[in-house]
Short mmCIF file of C-alpha atoms in Angstrom, two decimals:
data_model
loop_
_atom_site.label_atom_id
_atom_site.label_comp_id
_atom_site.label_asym_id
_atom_site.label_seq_id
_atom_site.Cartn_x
_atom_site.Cartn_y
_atom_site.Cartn_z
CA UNK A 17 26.11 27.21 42.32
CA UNK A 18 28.48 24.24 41.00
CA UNK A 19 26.24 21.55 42.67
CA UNK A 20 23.20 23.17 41.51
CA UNK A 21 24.81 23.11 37.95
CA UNK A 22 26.31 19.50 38.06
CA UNK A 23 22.48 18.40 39.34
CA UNK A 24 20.70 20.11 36.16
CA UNK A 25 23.97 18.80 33.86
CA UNK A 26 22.62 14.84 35.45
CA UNK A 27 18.95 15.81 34.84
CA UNK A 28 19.36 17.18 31.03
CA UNK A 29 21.28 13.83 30.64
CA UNK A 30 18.92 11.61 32.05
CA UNK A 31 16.26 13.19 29.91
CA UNK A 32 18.63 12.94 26.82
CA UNK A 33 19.15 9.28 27.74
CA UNK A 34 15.02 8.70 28.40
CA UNK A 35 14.69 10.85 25.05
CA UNK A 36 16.83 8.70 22.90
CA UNK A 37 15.61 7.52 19.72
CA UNK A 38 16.55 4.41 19.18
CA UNK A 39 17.35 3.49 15.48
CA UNK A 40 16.54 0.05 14.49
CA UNK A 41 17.60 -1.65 11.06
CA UNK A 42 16.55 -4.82 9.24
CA UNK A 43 16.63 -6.99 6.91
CA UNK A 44 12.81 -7.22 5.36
CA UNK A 45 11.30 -9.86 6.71
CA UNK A 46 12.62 -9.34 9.80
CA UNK A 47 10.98 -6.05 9.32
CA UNK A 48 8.06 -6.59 8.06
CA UNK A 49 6.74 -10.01 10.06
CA UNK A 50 9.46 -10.34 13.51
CA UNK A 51 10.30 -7.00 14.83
CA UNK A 52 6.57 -5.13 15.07
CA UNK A 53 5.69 -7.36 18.10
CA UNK A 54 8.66 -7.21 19.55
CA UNK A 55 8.80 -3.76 19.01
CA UNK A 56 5.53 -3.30 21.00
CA UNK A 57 6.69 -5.49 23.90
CA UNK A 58 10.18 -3.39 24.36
CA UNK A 59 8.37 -0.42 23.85
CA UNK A 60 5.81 -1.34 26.64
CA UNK A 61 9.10 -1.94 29.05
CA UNK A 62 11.12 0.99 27.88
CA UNK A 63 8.28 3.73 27.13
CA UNK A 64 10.76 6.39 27.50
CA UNK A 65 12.50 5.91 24.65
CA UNK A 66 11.09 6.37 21.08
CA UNK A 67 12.21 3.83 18.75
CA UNK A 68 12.52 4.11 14.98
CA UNK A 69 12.70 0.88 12.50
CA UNK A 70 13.77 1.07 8.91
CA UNK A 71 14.66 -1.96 6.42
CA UNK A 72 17.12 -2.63 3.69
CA UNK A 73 19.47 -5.69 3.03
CA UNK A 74 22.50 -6.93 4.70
CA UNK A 75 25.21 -5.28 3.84
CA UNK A 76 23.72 -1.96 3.46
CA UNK A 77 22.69 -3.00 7.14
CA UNK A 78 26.00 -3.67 8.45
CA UNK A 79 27.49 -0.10 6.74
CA UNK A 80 24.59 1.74 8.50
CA UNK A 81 25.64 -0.08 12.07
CA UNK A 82 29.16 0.68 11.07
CA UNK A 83 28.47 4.37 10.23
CA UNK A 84 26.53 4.83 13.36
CA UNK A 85 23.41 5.69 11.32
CA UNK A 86 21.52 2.73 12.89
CA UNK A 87 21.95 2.00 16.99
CA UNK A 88 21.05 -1.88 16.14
CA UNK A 89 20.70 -3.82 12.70
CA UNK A 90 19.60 -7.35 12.45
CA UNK A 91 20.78 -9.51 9.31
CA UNK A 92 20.56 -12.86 7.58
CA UNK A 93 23.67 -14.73 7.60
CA UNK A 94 26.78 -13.45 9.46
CA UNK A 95 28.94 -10.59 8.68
CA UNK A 96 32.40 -10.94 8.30
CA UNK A 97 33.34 -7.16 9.41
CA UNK A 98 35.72 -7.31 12.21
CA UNK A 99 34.87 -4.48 14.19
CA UNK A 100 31.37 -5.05 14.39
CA UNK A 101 30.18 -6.76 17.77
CA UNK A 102 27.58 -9.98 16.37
CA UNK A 103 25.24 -12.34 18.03
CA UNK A 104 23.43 -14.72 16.92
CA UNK A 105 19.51 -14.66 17.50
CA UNK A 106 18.17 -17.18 15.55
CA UNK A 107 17.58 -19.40 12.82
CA UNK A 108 14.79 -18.17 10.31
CA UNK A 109 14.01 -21.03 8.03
CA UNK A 110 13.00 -20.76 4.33
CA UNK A 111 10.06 -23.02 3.70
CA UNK A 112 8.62 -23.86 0.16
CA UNK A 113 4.86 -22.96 -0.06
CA UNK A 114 2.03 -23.27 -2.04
CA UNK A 115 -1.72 -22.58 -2.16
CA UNK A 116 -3.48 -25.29 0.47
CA UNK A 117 -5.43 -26.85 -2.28
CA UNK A 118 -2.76 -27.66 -5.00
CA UNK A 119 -2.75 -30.64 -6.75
CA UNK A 120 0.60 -31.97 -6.05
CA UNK A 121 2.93 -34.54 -3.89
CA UNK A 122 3.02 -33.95 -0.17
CA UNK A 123 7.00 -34.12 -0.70
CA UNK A 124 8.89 -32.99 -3.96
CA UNK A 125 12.72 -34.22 -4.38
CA UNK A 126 14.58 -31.36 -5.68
CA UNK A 127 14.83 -32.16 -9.40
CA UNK A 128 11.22 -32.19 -9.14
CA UNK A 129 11.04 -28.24 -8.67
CA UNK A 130 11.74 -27.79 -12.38
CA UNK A 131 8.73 -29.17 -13.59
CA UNK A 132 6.50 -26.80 -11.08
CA UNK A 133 6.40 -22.26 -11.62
CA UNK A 134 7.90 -20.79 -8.84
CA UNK A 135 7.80 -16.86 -7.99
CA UNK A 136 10.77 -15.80 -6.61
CA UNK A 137 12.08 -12.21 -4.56
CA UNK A 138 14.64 -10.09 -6.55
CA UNK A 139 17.97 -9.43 -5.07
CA UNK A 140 16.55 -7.28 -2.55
CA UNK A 141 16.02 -10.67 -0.09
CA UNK A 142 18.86 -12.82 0.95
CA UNK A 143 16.47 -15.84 -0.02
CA UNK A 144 17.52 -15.88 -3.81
CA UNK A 145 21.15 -16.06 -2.84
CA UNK A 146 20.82 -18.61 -0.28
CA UNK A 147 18.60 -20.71 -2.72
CA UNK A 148 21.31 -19.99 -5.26
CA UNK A 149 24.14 -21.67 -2.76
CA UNK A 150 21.67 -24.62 -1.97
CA UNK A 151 20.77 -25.84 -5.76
CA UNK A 152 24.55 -26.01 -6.74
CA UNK A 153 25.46 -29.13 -4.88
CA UNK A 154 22.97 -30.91 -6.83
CA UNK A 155 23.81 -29.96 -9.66
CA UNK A 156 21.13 -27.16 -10.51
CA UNK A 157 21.30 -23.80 -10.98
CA UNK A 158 18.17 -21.13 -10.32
CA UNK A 159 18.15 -20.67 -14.26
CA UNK A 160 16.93 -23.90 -13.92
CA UNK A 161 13.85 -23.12 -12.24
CA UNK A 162 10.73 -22.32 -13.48
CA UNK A 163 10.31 -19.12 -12.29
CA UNK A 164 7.13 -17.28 -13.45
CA UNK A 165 8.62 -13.69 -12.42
CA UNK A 166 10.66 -12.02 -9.07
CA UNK A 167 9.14 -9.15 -6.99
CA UNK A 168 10.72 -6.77 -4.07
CA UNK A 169 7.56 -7.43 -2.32
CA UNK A 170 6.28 -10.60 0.06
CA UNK A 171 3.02 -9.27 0.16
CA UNK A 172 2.64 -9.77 -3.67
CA UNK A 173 3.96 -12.64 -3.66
CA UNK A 174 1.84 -14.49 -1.17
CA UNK A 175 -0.67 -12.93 -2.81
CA UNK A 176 0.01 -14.79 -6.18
CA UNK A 177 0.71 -18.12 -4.25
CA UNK A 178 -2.97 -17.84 -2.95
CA UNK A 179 -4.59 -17.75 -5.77
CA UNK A 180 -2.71 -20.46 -7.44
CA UNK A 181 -0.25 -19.50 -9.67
CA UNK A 182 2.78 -21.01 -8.12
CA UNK A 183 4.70 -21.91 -5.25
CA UNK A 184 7.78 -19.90 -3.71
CA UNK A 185 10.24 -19.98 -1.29
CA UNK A 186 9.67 -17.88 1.53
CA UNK A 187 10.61 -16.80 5.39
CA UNK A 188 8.38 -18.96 7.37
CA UNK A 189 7.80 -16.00 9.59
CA UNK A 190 6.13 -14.32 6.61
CA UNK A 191 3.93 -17.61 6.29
CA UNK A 192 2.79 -19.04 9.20
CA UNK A 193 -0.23 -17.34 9.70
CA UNK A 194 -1.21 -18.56 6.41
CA UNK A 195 0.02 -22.20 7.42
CA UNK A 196 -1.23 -22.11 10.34
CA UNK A 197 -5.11 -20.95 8.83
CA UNK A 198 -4.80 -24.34 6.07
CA UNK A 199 -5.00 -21.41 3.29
CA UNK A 200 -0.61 -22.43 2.20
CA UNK A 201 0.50 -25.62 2.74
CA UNK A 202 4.61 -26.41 3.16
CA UNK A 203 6.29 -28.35 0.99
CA UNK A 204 9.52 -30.68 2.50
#
C-alpha cells in the first residue's frame, strides 16, 4: 500500500509540474513585439505547460517577481534589488523614426531635434526616462523638445508617425517591420 501511495504521490506531482502555469511579466514592448514568438517557440518545446504573459513597467515588474506573483519578469535597465537573481539578455536599442518620405536630413545633431514635433510615450515606457538621462549631458532637457503630445500606446503612435505628423523615439523591435518595409525611415 505505501509504494502504491508514494507512486500516485510522484504521478500527481509530475502532472502538477506538466500542469504548471507559467507566469510571465514584461515590460511593454517586450510584450507586445519580443516575447509572442518566443512564446510560440517555448511553447512548441514545452507543450505541457500553459504559459501566461502580462505587462506593466519595471519596477512594478521586479515587486511582482519579488512577491512571487510572476515566475519570470523581463525589464529595461537593471534592478538594483539584492535578492533578486538577474541576467542580462540583451540590448534593445531606441531608434528615432519617422515617416519614409519626410522631408528632412538623413542625420540630425541633437540640437537639431528642437526644431522638429516629436510624439513621445508617457511614463508608462522606460523610453522617456532614458531619453530624459541622455539630453542632460548636452545641455537639453525633454521640455525642450517639441513634443506634439505622449500616449501609453505604440500602436498609436506609429500610427501618427505614418501619416506624417512627427517623428518619435521608439524600441526598434516595435519598428523594424516598418523599417524594414521603407514605410519609417531611422534617423542617426
Amino acid at each position: 500500500v505505501e509504494s502504491q501511495l508514494r507512486q500516485n504521490e510522484q504521478k500527481i506531482q509530475e502532472t502538477q509540474e506538466r500542469d504548471a502555469v507559467v507566469r510571465i511579466i514584461a515590460s511593454y514592448a517586450i510584450t507586445d513585439y519580443s516575447l509572442p514568438c518566443t512564446l510560440f517557440r517555448i511553447k512548441e518545446r514545452y507543450s505541457y505547460h500553459k504559459y501566461e504573459l502580462n505587462s506593466s513597467d519595471s519596477p512594478a515588474i521586479v515587486e511582482q517577481v519579488m512577491n512571487n506573483f510572476s515566475d519570470v519578469g523581463f525589464i529595461y535597465g537593471e534592478s538594483d534589488v539584492q535578492d533578486l537573481a538577474c541576467e542580462y539578455l540583451g540590448n534593445s536599442a531606441i531608434v528615432l523614426v519617422t515617416h519614409y518620405d519626410r522631408d528632412m536630413p538623413e542625420q540630425l545633431q541633437i540640437e537639431q531635434l528642437t526644431e522638429y514635433p516629436l510624439i513621445g510615450l508617457n511614463e508608462k515606457y522606460e523610453i522617456k526616462n532614458i531619453l530624459k538621462k541622455n539630453l542632460q549631458p548636452h545641455g537639453f532637457t525633454y521640455e525642450d523638445l517639441s513634443i506634439l503630445f505622449e500616449t501609453d500606446s505604440i500602436e498609436a503612435l506609429k500610427s501618427s508617425v505614418s501619416r506624417g505628423h512627427g517623428l518619435s523615439f521608439l524600441p526598434y523591435v516595435a519598428v523594424k517591420e516598418e523599417i524594414y518595409r521603407n514605410k519609417f525611415r531611422l534617423i542617426p
